[in-house]
Amino acid sequence: MFNATTGTILAVITLNMEEVSGGAPIFFAGDEEKQEKMARYLSKMLDATVHDLENGTLVIVRH
Amino acid sequence: MAALPPIFALQSGYVTLRTDKSRILGFVIFQGVRGLSHYYPDYLAVILIGVLAGTAARIILLRIDYRQYPGYPHGYLTHTALGLIASALGAVAVPALLKPDFVAVTFLTLAAQQFREIRNMERQTLESLEKTELVKRGLDYIEGIARTFEARNYLVMGTSLITALAAQFGGVPAAVFAAFLMLYASYYFMSGEIIGDICDVVPARLSFDGSILKIDEIGLINIGLKSMRDKILQDGLAVMIKPKNSNARATIHDIGQRTAIAFTAAVFLGTKKDVDLPEFTPLARKNPDTGEVGLYIVPVHKDIEKLIAAVKLTPVLESARSKPLNAGPSIKSVEDKVM
């Protein structure tokens, strides 16, 4: 954790696949509840923060 | 016979019967004893008084350190020992100057080298601890602490030098007076300014604007998880740090200073942050329009009074200190050149 680069998007969890594309792993969630759960699990695995883009997409970023 | 000192001559007639050789030997022994009983105890007393005052100063300054620096037991011992050496250097300078042995005084330059080492030692210790620190102290704070530790040894050396001088020329009462004066001066000069001197600290309200965590009108961080938002609103605390003037505004504008404030708050109140809970990192962010700084923390002890006290007690870092208001004359001269 201590040597990891900061400010990188590690994962994207979205309800709307049309809004996202690109380099980071993208997870598709069926509804908000599942999205929240996936985001929480991923943030625990990656020791990173969940941010909300408020367009149905959550990103996980290491600070 | 006339060359011999009066006391020696008074010691009855048999002295005159001695051979030249024994007279010389007697004279040498007499001078030696006189030297021992007169000069050495004097110098010894002067040095001891100086060393005592200097070491006392170091111990008193170590006590003040406690707020800013975790007082590791071995750290205490190390710094007391180094303080003893510093005060010995200061005290020995007096007899060396009086003797006069000016070459001996040059060893004081060794002291400067020695104390730079202390600065490095402190910096390295704190920097290596910083890596595993959940709430960072910040490089500015570390540098400030390291510099303070170096400077304190110079204060110790000064204390022992002045006290030794007073002991040499004014005897014990003067030495005691000088020691107390210097101890008070050290205490006064090293206490330094705190945030409470330059800023007002008032309780503030945490709220969410969508997913953005806000302290009053300052946006801090985007929190994505709803459960985390509820937890923060329930357990979080916030204060607003309002600078009293532009000097203070410039000081808390400094990132290092803000990191130091967040660190002190986390030390006093504890923090719920963990490796996998980066959302609970204490944050200090500025309102760009007013220069006020909002501090957010999720503490273990939710006590707003204690948080205000912690923020107020944070030392103003040397590197952050800035006085744009006092820049009048120097700026004027530059303006005159440019305009």
mmCIF file of C-alpha atoms in Angstrom:
data_model
loop_
_atom_site.group_PDB
_atom_site.id
_atom_site.type_symbol
_atom_site.label_atom_id
_atom_site.label_comp_id
_atom_site.label_asym_id
_atom_site.label_seq_id
_atom_site.Cartn_x
_atom_site.Cartn_y
_atom_site.Cartn_z
ATOM 1 C CA MET A 1 0.000 0.000 0.000
ATOM 2 C CA PHE A 2 2.725 2.472 0.961
ATOM 3 C CA ASN A 3 4.574 2.343 -2.327
ATOM 4 C CA ALA A 4 1.542 2.475 -4.612
ATOM 5 C CA THR A 5 1.117 5.405 -6.928
ATOM 6 C CA THR A 6 -1.548 7.813 -5.769
ATOM 7 C CA GLY A 7 -4.294 9.503 -7.723
ATOM 8 C CA THR A 8 -4.963 6.550 -10.021
ATOM 9 C CA ILE A 9 -8.411 5.159 -10.818
ATOM 10 C CA LEU A 10 -8.222 1.485 -9.881
ATOM 11 C CA ALA A 11 -11.743 0.419 -10.809
ATOM 12 C CA VAL A 12 -15.013 1.752 -12.186
ATOM 13 C CA ILE A 13 -18.418 0.455 -11.068
ATOM 14 C CA THR A 14 -21.280 1.630 -13.234
ATOM 15 C CA LEU A 15 -25.004 1.268 -13.737
ATOM 16 C CA ASN A 16 -24.735 2.697 -17.214
ATOM 17 C CA MET A 17 -22.231 1.013 -19.545
ATOM 18 C CA GLU A 18 -22.678 3.745 -22.175
ATOM 19 C CA GLU A 19 -21.110 6.321 -19.868
ATOM 20 C CA VAL A 20 -17.803 4.498 -19.437
ATOM 21 C CA SER A 21 -14.900 3.035 -21.368
ATOM 22 C CA GLY A 22 -11.120 3.000 -21.078
ATOM 23 C CA GLY A 23 -8.189 1.566 -19.190
ATOM 24 C CA ALA A 24 -9.389 0.824 -15.664
ATOM 25 C CA PRO A 25 -11.340 -2.382 -14.943
ATOM 26 C CA ILE A 26 -15.041 -1.671 -15.390
ATOM 27 C CA PHE A 27 -17.699 -3.504 -13.358
ATOM 28 C CA PHE A 28 -21.334 -3.431 -14.385
ATOM 29 C CA ALA A 29 -23.857 -3.394 -11.549
ATOM 30 C CA GLY A 30 -27.536 -4.202 -12.052
ATOM 31 C CA ASP A 31 -28.916 -1.800 -9.440
ATOM 32 C CA GLU A 32 -27.725 0.791 -6.902
ATOM 33 C CA GLU A 33 -27.692 -1.647 -4.001
ATOM 34 C CA LYS A 34 -25.407 -4.054 -5.853
ATOM 35 C CA GLN A 35 -23.274 -1.146 -7.021
ATOM 36 C CA GLU A 36 -22.796 0.115 -3.460
ATOM 37 C CA LYS A 37 -21.904 -3.392 -2.265
ATOM 38 C CA MET A 38 -19.391 -3.971 -5.077
ATOM 39 C CA ALA A 39 -17.820 -0.591 -4.462
ATOM 40 C CA ARG A 40 -17.470 -1.283 -0.737
ATOM 41 C CA TYR A 41 -15.860 -4.667 -1.358
ATOM 42 C CA LEU A 42 -13.484 -3.298 -3.953
ATOM 43 C CA SER A 43 -12.479 -0.372 -1.740
ATOM 44 C CA LYS A 44 -11.652 -2.824 1.076
ATOM 45 C CA MET A 45 -9.648 -5.035 -1.268
ATOM 46 C CA LEU A 46 -7.720 -2.169 -2.760
ATOM 47 C CA ASP A 47 -7.451 0.017 0.384
ATOM 48 C CA ALA A 48 -8.792 2.893 -1.686
ATOM 49 C CA THR A 49 -11.535 5.504 -1.610
ATOM 50 C CA VAL A 50 -14.884 5.314 -3.407
ATOM 51 C CA HIS A 51 -15.920 8.483 -5.233
ATOM 52 C CA ASP A 52 -19.269 9.175 -6.827
ATOM 53 C CA LEU A 53 -19.444 10.825 -10.251
ATOM 54 C CA GLU A 54 -23.210 11.184 -9.731
ATOM 55 C CA ASN A 55 -24.007 9.827 -13.190
ATOM 56 C CA GLY A 56 -24.566 6.299 -11.982
ATOM 57 C CA THR A 57 -20.795 5.647 -11.887
ATOM 58 C CA LEU A 58 -18.565 5.092 -8.885
ATOM 59 C CA VAL A 59 -14.780 5.152 -9.223
ATOM 60 C CA ILE A 60 -12.221 3.743 -6.829
ATOM 61 C CA VAL A 61 -9.169 5.923 -6.398
ATOM 62 C CA ARG A 62 -6.017 5.497 -4.372
ATOM 63 C CA HIS A 63 -4.922 8.717 -2.652
ATOM 64 C CA MET B 1 65.581 33.858 49.920
ATOM 65 C CA ALA B 2 63.908 37.008 48.755
ATOM 66 C CA ALA B 3 62.575 35.153 45.686
ATOM 67 C CA LEU B 4 60.526 32.786 47.854
ATOM 68 C CA PRO B 5 56.947 33.717 48.680
ATOM 69 C CA PRO B 6 56.352 35.158 52.165
ATOM 70 C CA ILE B 7 54.437 32.168 53.518
ATOM 71 C CA PHE B 8 57.296 29.855 52.625
ATOM 72 C CA ALA B 9 59.838 32.160 54.221
ATOM 73 C CA LEU B 10 57.858 32.308 57.438
ATOM 74 C CA GLN B 11 58.171 28.582 57.962
ATOM 75 C CA SER B 12 61.025 28.948 60.515
ATOM 76 C CA GLY B 13 64.729 29.015 60.118
ATOM 77 C CA TYR B 14 65.415 25.486 58.920
ATOM 78 C CA VAL B 15 64.384 26.434 55.412
ATOM 79 C CA THR B 16 67.497 28.578 55.178
ATOM 80 C CA LEU B 17 69.650 25.548 56.072
ATOM 81 C CA ARG B 18 68.448 23.522 53.086
ATOM 82 C CA THR B 19 70.454 23.036 49.997
ATOM 83 C CA ASP B 20 69.503 24.812 46.803
ATOM 84 C CA LYS B 21 68.136 21.589 45.387
ATOM 85 C CA SER B 22 65.696 20.969 48.216
ATOM 86 C CA ARG B 23 64.664 24.622 48.202
ATOM 87 C CA ILE B 24 63.741 24.380 44.557
ATOM 88 C CA LEU B 25 61.872 21.116 45.147
ATOM 89 C CA GLY B 26 60.000 22.645 48.082
ATOM 90 C CA PHE B 27 59.069 25.641 45.986
ATOM 91 C CA VAL B 28 57.779 23.449 43.175
ATOM 92 C CA ILE B 29 55.671 21.355 45.593
ATOM 93 C CA PHE B 30 54.357 24.522 47.205
ATOM 94 C CA GLN B 31 53.354 25.954 43.845
ATOM 95 C CA GLY B 32 51.729 22.683 42.915
ATOM 96 C CA VAL B 33 49.683 22.548 46.086
ATOM 97 C CA ARG B 34 48.787 26.199 45.744
ATOM 98 C CA GLY B 35 47.718 25.508 42.200
ATOM 99 C CA LEU B 36 45.577 22.569 43.242
ATOM 100 C CA SER B 37 43.959 24.321 46.150
ATOM 101 C CA HIS B 38 43.483 27.604 44.375
ATOM 102 C CA TYR B 39 43.112 27.327 40.622
ATOM 103 C CA TYR B 40 41.701 23.885 39.896
ATOM 104 C CA PRO B 41 38.763 23.910 42.307
ATOM 105 C CA ASP B 42 37.872 27.361 40.971
ATOM 106 C CA TYR B 43 37.814 26.206 37.389
ATOM 107 C CA LEU B 44 36.198 22.963 38.387
ATOM 108 C CA ALA B 45 33.452 24.796 40.252
ATOM 109 C CA VAL B 46 32.911 27.158 37.326
ATOM 110 C CA ILE B 47 32.671 24.268 34.857
ATOM 111 C CA LEU B 48 30.428 22.212 37.118
ATOM 112 C CA ILE B 49 28.049 25.112 37.714
ATOM 113 C CA GLY B 50 27.877 25.760 33.976
ATOM 114 C CA VAL B 51 27.286 22.112 33.139
ATOM 115 C CA LEU B 52 24.599 21.858 35.810
ATOM 116 C CA ALA B 53 22.729 24.902 34.514
ATOM 117 C CA GLY B 54 23.010 23.752 30.896
ATOM 118 C CA THR B 55 21.786 20.229 31.605
ATOM 119 C CA ALA B 56 18.907 21.600 33.665
ATOM 120 C CA ALA B 57 17.973 23.797 30.684
ATOM 121 C CA ARG B 58 17.990 20.773 28.357
ATOM 122 C CA ILE B 59 15.757 18.761 30.678
ATOM 123 C CA ILE B 60 13.307 21.656 31.046
ATOM 124 C CA LEU B 61 13.191 22.072 27.251
ATOM 125 C CA LEU B 62 12.610 18.334 26.821
ATOM 126 C CA ARG B 63 9.545 18.637 29.010
ATOM 127 C CA ILE B 64 8.087 21.279 26.698
ATOM 128 C CA ASP B 65 8.775 18.991 23.757
ATOM 129 C CA TYR B 66 6.209 16.515 24.951
ATOM 130 C CA ARG B 67 3.334 18.230 23.179
ATOM 131 C CA GLN B 68 5.086 18.221 19.829
ATOM 132 C CA TYR B 69 7.106 15.090 20.022
ATOM 133 C CA PRO B 70 6.423 11.662 21.407
ATOM 134 C CA GLY B 71 8.824 11.426 24.317
ATOM 135 C CA TYR B 72 10.459 8.095 23.654
ATOM 136 C CA PRO B 73 12.382 7.068 26.801
ATOM 137 C CA HIS B 74 15.570 6.455 24.866
ATOM 138 C CA GLY B 75 15.111 9.795 23.147
ATOM 139 C CA TYR B 76 15.064 11.450 26.566
ATOM 140 C CA LEU B 77 18.306 9.764 27.542
ATOM 141 C CA THR B 78 19.985 10.607 24.244
ATOM 142 C CA HIS B 79 19.011 14.248 24.398
ATOM 143 C CA THR B 80 19.922 14.630 28.066
ATOM 144 C CA ALA B 81 23.336 13.136 27.357
ATOM 145 C CA LEU B 82 23.876 15.373 24.343
ATOM 146 C CA GLY B 83 22.685 18.325 26.433
ATOM 147 C CA LEU B 84 25.324 17.421 29.020
ATOM 148 C CA ILE B 85 28.002 17.461 26.326
ATOM 149 C CA ALA B 86 26.718 20.757 24.931
ATOM 150 C CA SER B 87 26.741 22.395 28.359
ATOM 151 C CA ALA B 88 30.237 21.025 29.078
ATOM 152 C CA LEU B 89 31.452 22.644 25.851
ATOM 153 C CA GLY B 90 29.883 25.952 26.843
ATOM 154 C CA ALA B 91 31.230 25.859 30.391
ATOM 155 C CA VAL B 92 34.777 24.830 29.475
ATOM 156 C CA ALA B 93 35.039 27.818 27.145
ATOM 157 C CA VAL B 94 35.324 30.192 30.129
ATOM 158 C CA PRO B 95 38.492 28.789 31.763
ATOM 159 C CA ALA B 96 39.917 28.209 28.285
ATOM 160 C CA LEU B 97 39.491 31.886 27.466
ATOM 161 C CA LEU B 98 40.871 33.029 30.826
ATOM 162 C CA LYS B 99 43.896 30.801 30.785
ATOM 163 C CA PRO B 100 44.244 32.122 27.967
ATOM 164 C CA ASP B 101 44.125 29.164 25.619
ATOM 165 C CA PHE B 102 42.453 30.481 22.518
ATOM 166 C CA VAL B 103 43.195 27.353 20.526
ATOM 167 C CA ALA B 104 41.046 25.417 22.980
ATOM 168 C CA VAL B 105 38.111 27.673 22.172
ATOM 169 C CA THR B 106 38.173 26.505 18.570
ATOM 170 C CA PHE B 107 36.783 23.171 19.688
ATOM 171 C CA LEU B 108 33.482 25.003 19.883
ATOM 172 C CA THR B 109 33.353 24.612 16.122
ATOM 173 C CA LEU B 110 33.154 20.885 16.781
ATOM 174 C CA ALA B 111 29.990 21.586 18.673
ATOM 175 C CA ALA B 112 28.278 23.060 15.620
ATOM 176 C CA GLN B 113 29.091 19.892 13.678
ATOM 177 C CA GLN B 114 27.841 17.781 16.538
ATOM 178 C CA PHE B 115 24.514 19.580 16.719
ATOM 179 C CA ARG B 116 23.923 19.394 12.995
ATOM 180 C CA GLU B 117 24.176 15.665 13.530
ATOM 181 C CA ILE B 118 21.402 15.927 16.102
ATOM 182 C CA ARG B 119 19.214 17.615 13.517
ATOM 183 C CA ASN B 120 19.905 14.826 11.044
ATOM 184 C CA MET B 121 19.270 12.196 13.686
ATOM 185 C CA GLU B 122 15.849 13.648 14.548
ATOM 186 C CA ARG B 123 14.915 14.083 10.914
ATOM 187 C CA GLN B 124 15.859 10.533 10.012
ATOM 188 C CA THR B 125 14.008 9.054 12.986
ATOM 189 C CA LEU B 126 10.826 10.957 12.239
ATOM 190 C CA GLU B 127 11.009 10.408 8.499
ATOM 191 C CA SER B 128 11.348 6.673 8.908
ATOM 192 C CA LEU B 129 8.405 6.646 11.331
ATOM 193 C CA GLU B 130 6.395 8.757 8.898
ATOM 194 C CA LYS B 131 6.194 5.895 6.412
ATOM 195 C CA THR B 132 3.971 3.844 8.690
ATOM 196 C CA GLU B 133 2.076 6.796 10.134
ATOM 197 C CA LEU B 134 -1.642 6.698 9.215
ATOM 198 C CA VAL B 135 -2.024 10.427 9.744
ATOM 199 C CA LYS B 136 1.105 12.076 8.412
ATOM 200 C CA ARG B 137 3.078 14.536 10.458
ATOM 201 C CA GLY B 138 4.245 16.216 7.261
ATOM 202 C CA LEU B 139 7.771 17.043 6.149
ATOM 203 C CA ASP B 140 7.482 20.674 7.274
ATOM 204 C CA TYR B 141 6.631 19.599 10.800
ATOM 205 C CA ILE B 142 9.494 17.099 10.867
ATOM 206 C CA GLU B 143 11.936 19.718 9.639
ATOM 207 C CA GLY B 144 10.644 22.135 12.258
ATOM 208 C CA ILE B 145 11.089 19.582 15.047
ATOM 209 C CA ALA B 146 14.588 18.657 13.838
ATOM 210 C CA ARG B 147 15.634 22.307 13.683
ATOM 211 C CA THR B 148 14.207 22.929 17.136
ATOM 212 C CA PHE B 149 16.231 20.065 18.562
ATOM 213 C CA GLU B 150 19.401 21.532 17.073
ATOM 214 C CA ALA B 151 18.609 25.048 18.263
ATOM 215 C CA ARG B 152 17.888 23.847 21.768
ATOM 216 C CA ASN B 153 21.428 22.577 22.092
ATOM 217 C CA TYR B 154 22.756 26.019 21.209
ATOM 218 C CA LEU B 155 20.502 27.454 23.906
ATOM 219 C CA VAL B 156 21.920 24.905 26.326
ATOM 220 C CA MET B 157 25.458 25.876 25.358
ATOM 221 C CA GLY B 158 24.616 29.563 25.781
ATOM 222 C CA THR B 159 23.062 28.898 29.184
ATOM 223 C CA SER B 160 26.125 27.067 30.458
ATOM 224 C CA LEU B 161 28.505 29.678 28.983
ATOM 225 C CA ILE B 162 26.704 32.633 30.586
ATOM 226 C CA THR B 163 26.333 30.796 33.883
ATOM 227 C CA ALA B 164 30.002 29.813 33.891
ATOM 228 C CA LEU B 165 30.982 33.419 33.141
ATOM 229 C CA ALA B 166 28.804 34.628 36.004
ATOM 230 C CA ALA B 167 30.339 32.020 38.319
ATOM 231 C CA GLN B 168 33.845 33.075 37.309
ATOM 232 C CA PHE B 169 33.372 36.793 37.850
ATOM 233 C CA GLY B 170 30.501 37.058 40.322
ATOM 234 C CA GLY B 171 30.701 33.875 42.380
ATOM 235 C CA VAL B 172 27.929 31.461 43.192
ATOM 236 C CA PRO B 173 25.073 33.960 43.813
ATOM 237 C CA ALA B 174 25.650 35.578 40.411
ATOM 238 C CA ALA B 175 25.785 32.120 38.802
ATOM 239 C CA VAL B 176 22.466 31.111 40.355
ATOM 240 C CA PHE B 177 20.914 34.377 39.190
ATOM 241 C CA ALA B 178 22.317 33.975 35.669
ATOM 242 C CA ALA B 179 21.184 30.352 35.516
ATOM 243 C CA PHE B 180 17.601 31.226 36.412
ATOM 244 C CA LEU B 181 17.612 34.131 33.973
ATOM 245 C CA MET B 182 18.889 31.919 31.156
ATOM 246 C CA LEU B 183 16.485 29.085 32.010
ATOM 247 C CA TYR B 184 13.610 31.537 31.861
ATOM 248 C CA ALA B 185 14.900 32.994 28.589
ATOM 249 C CA SER B 186 15.253 29.511 27.045
ATOM 250 C CA TYR B 187 11.760 28.617 28.170
ATOM 251 C CA TYR B 188 10.367 31.876 26.811
ATOM 252 C CA PHE B 189 12.121 31.788 23.452
ATOM 253 C CA MET B 190 11.496 28.134 22.666
ATOM 254 C CA SER B 191 7.798 28.061 23.538
ATOM 255 C CA GLY B 192 6.987 29.639 20.179
ATOM 256 C CA GLU B 193 3.718 30.793 18.712
ATOM 257 C CA ILE B 194 0.680 28.515 18.491
ATOM 258 C CA ILE B 195 -2.300 28.560 16.130
ATOM 259 C CA GLY B 196 -4.487 29.861 18.972
ATOM 260 C CA ASP B 197 -2.400 33.067 18.982
ATOM 261 C CA ILE B 198 -3.055 33.876 15.341
ATOM 262 C CA CYS B 199 -6.446 32.299 14.575
ATOM 263 C CA ASP B 200 -9.910 31.916 16.057
ATOM 264 C CA VAL B 201 -11.154 28.351 16.081
ATOM 265 C CA VAL B 202 -14.931 27.807 16.067
ATOM 266 C CA PRO B 203 -17.107 24.692 15.719
ATOM 267 C CA ALA B 204 -18.404 24.072 12.188
ATOM 268 C CA ARG B 205 -21.074 21.899 10.586
ATOM 269 C CA LEU B 206 -20.444 18.880 8.370
ATOM 270 C CA SER B 207 -22.895 18.329 5.533
ATOM 271 C CA PHE B 208 -23.146 16.604 2.145
ATOM 272 C CA ASP B 209 -23.903 18.318 -1.125
ATOM 273 C CA GLY B 210 -24.679 15.252 -3.204
ATOM 274 C CA SER B 211 -21.583 13.176 -2.578
ATOM 275 C CA ILE B 212 -19.313 16.105 -1.700
ATOM 276 C CA LEU B 213 -18.463 16.426 1.999
ATOM 277 C CA LYS B 214 -18.579 20.066 3.081
ATOM 278 C CA ILE B 215 -17.590 22.073 6.143
ATOM 279 C CA ASP B 216 -19.949 25.046 6.042
ATOM 280 C CA GLU B 217 -19.257 26.198 2.466
ATOM 281 C CA ILE B 218 -15.854 24.519 1.901
ATOM 282 C CA GLY B 219 -15.990 21.394 -0.266
ATOM 283 C CA LEU B 220 -13.561 18.746 1.012
ATOM 284 C CA ILE B 221 -13.806 15.362 -0.647
ATOM 285 C CA ASN B 222 -16.152 13.218 -2.708
ATOM 286 C CA ILE B 223 -17.456 10.305 -0.634
ATOM 287 C CA GLY B 224 -19.005 7.652 -2.879
ATOM 288 C CA LEU B 225 -20.548 5.185 -0.410
ATOM 289 C CA LYS B 226 -23.857 6.101 1.224
ATOM 290 C CA SER B 227 -23.030 4.080 4.346
ATOM 291 C CA MET B 228 -19.778 6.040 4.686
ATOM 292 C CA ARG B 229 -21.626 9.364 4.356
ATOM 293 C CA ASP B 230 -24.000 8.424 7.175
ATOM 294 C CA LYS B 231 -21.092 7.319 9.345
ATOM 295 C CA ILE B 232 -19.224 10.573 8.722
ATOM 296 C CA LEU B 233 -22.269 12.708 9.551
ATOM 297 C CA GLN B 234 -22.796 10.673 12.704
ATOM 298 C CA ASP B 235 -19.217 10.490 14.030
ATOM 299 C CA GLY B 236 -17.342 13.304 12.288
ATOM 300 C CA LEU B 237 -16.308 16.629 13.793
ATOM 301 C CA ALA B 238 -15.352 19.865 12.084
ATOM 302 C CA VAL B 239 -13.947 23.226 13.085
ATOM 303 C CA MET B 240 -13.361 26.403 11.158
ATOM 304 C CA ILE B 241 -9.997 28.081 11.635
ATOM 305 C CA LYS B 242 -10.448 31.805 11.092
ATOM 306 C CA PRO B 243 -7.250 33.795 10.650
ATOM 307 C CA LYS B 244 -7.109 37.021 12.681
ATOM 308 C CA ASN B 245 -5.193 38.919 9.971
ATOM 309 C CA SER B 246 -3.405 38.494 6.645
ATOM 310 C CA ASN B 247 -0.219 37.220 8.307
ATOM 311 C CA ALA B 248 -2.221 34.407 9.860
ATOM 312 C CA ARG B 249 -4.013 33.803 6.556
ATOM 313 C CA ALA B 250 -0.656 33.316 4.820
ATOM 314 C CA THR B 251 0.485 30.958 7.589
ATOM 315 C CA ILE B 252 -2.501 28.596 7.454
ATOM 316 C CA HIS B 253 -2.411 28.754 3.671
ATOM 317 C CA ASP B 254 0.748 26.630 3.978
ATOM 318 C CA ILE B 255 0.038 22.942 3.337
ATOM 319 C CA GLY B 256 2.681 21.827 5.839
ATOM 320 C CA GLN B 257 1.015 23.896 8.546
ATOM 321 C CA ARG B 258 -2.381 22.400 7.741
ATOM 322 C CA THR B 259 -0.956 18.871 7.814
ATOM 323 C CA ALA B 260 0.534 19.664 11.223
ATOM 324 C CA ILE B 261 -2.860 20.867 12.496
ATOM 325 C CA ALA B 262 -4.588 17.687 11.252
ATOM 326 C CA PHE B 263 -1.832 15.564 12.830
ATOM 327 C CA THR B 264 -2.127 17.295 16.215
ATOM 328 C CA ALA B 265 -5.918 16.900 16.153
ATOM 329 C CA ALA B 266 -5.539 13.174 15.377
ATOM 330 C CA VAL B 267 -3.002 12.771 18.206
ATOM 331 C CA PHE B 268 -5.274 14.467 20.755
ATOM 332 C CA LEU B 269 -8.603 12.883 19.783
ATOM 333 C CA GLY B 270 -7.539 9.699 18.027
ATOM 334 C CA THR B 271 -8.826 8.865 14.565
ATOM 335 C CA LYS B 272 -11.028 6.105 13.196
ATOM 336 C CA LYS B 273 -8.937 6.022 10.037
ATOM 337 C CA ASP B 274 -7.354 2.703 9.105
ATOM 338 C CA VAL B 275 -5.484 1.329 6.114
ATOM 339 C CA ASP B 276 -8.758 0.287 4.473
ATOM 340 C CA LEU B 277 -10.691 3.377 5.614
ATOM 341 C CA PRO B 278 -9.017 6.230 3.753
ATOM 342 C CA GLU B 279 -12.274 8.244 3.895
ATOM 343 C CA PHE B 280 -11.620 9.020 7.563
ATOM 344 C CA THR B 281 -8.325 10.800 6.879
ATOM 345 C CA PRO B 282 -8.358 14.151 8.715
ATOM 346 C CA LEU B 283 -8.420 16.943 6.152
ATOM 347 C CA ALA B 284 -7.802 20.669 6.333
ATOM 348 C CA ARG B 285 -9.010 22.576 3.303
ATOM 349 C CA LYS B 286 -9.092 26.259 2.540
ATOM 350 C CA ASN B 287 -11.948 28.474 1.526
ATOM 351 C CA PRO B 288 -10.222 30.172 -1.424
ATOM 352 C CA ASP B 289 -12.279 33.354 -1.039
ATOM 353 C CA THR B 290 -11.827 34.049 2.667
ATOM 354 C CA GLY B 291 -8.654 32.115 3.489
ATOM 355 C CA GLU B 292 -10.440 30.309 6.339
ATOM 356 C CA VAL B 293 -9.479 26.691 6.811
ATOM 357 C CA GLY B 294 -11.939 23.948 7.664
ATOM 358 C CA LEU B 295 -10.670 20.886 9.518
ATOM 359 C CA TYR B 296 -12.539 17.580 9.318
ATOM 360 C CA ILE B 297 -11.780 14.558 11.458
ATOM 361 C CA VAL B 298 -13.532 11.349 12.491
ATOM 362 C CA PRO B 299 -12.222 11.109 16.038
ATOM 363 C CA VAL B 300 -12.292 8.296 18.558
ATOM 364 C CA HIS B 301 -13.351 10.719 21.286
ATOM 365 C CA LYS B 302 -16.065 12.941 19.866
ATOM 366 C CA ASP B 303 -15.353 16.065 21.891
ATOM 367 C CA ILE B 304 -15.523 19.385 20.075
ATOM 368 C CA GLU B 305 -13.928 21.333 22.953
ATOM 369 C CA LYS B 306 -10.921 19.046 22.902
ATOM 370 C CA LEU B 307 -10.653 19.385 19.116
ATOM 371 C CA ILE B 308 -10.641 23.189 19.373
ATOM 372 C CA ALA B 309 -7.960 22.965 22.081
ATOM 373 C CA ALA B 310 -5.853 20.617 19.906
ATOM 374 C CA VAL B 311 -6.032 22.929 16.899
ATOM 375 C CA LYS B 312 -5.199 25.965 19.025
ATOM 376 C CA LEU B 313 -2.210 24.175 20.604
ATOM 377 C CA THR B 314 -0.633 23.285 17.247
ATOM 378 C CA PRO B 315 2.674 25.123 16.961
ATOM 379 C CA VAL B 316 3.057 27.645 14.160
ATOM 380 C CA LEU B 317 5.719 26.075 11.954
ATOM 381 C CA GLU B 318 8.813 28.119 11.235
ATOM 382 C CA SER B 319 8.603 27.271 7.540
ATOM 383 C CA ALA B 320 4.946 28.325 7.355
ATOM 384 C CA ARG B 321 5.360 31.590 9.226
ATOM 385 C CA SER B 322 4.838 34.433 6.843
ATOM 386 C CA LYS B 323 4.351 38.126 7.479
ATOM 387 C CA PRO B 324 3.147 39.880 4.337
ATOM 388 C CA LEU B 325 1.639 42.653 6.474
ATOM 389 C CA ASN B 326 5.081 43.584 7.785
ATOM 390 C CA ALA B 327 6.615 43.705 4.323
ATOM 391 C CA GLY B 328 5.930 47.457 3.946
ATOM 392 C CA PRO B 329 9.405 49.045 3.724
ATOM 393 C CA SER B 330 11.084 46.284 1.711
ATOM 394 C CA ILE B 331 8.253 46.149 -0.827
ATOM 395 C CA LYS B 332 8.341 49.948 -1.063
ATOM 396 C CA SER B 333 12.013 49.912 -2.052
ATOM 397 C CA VAL B 334 11.315 47.345 -4.779
ATOM 398 C CA GLU B 335 8.343 49.354 -5.993
ATOM 399 C CA ASP B 336 10.506 52.460 -6.177
ATOM 400 C CA LYS B 337 12.965 50.572 -8.373
ATOM 401 C CA VAL B 338 10.322 49.134 -10.696
ATOM 402 C CA MET B 339 7.919 52.044 -10.984
#
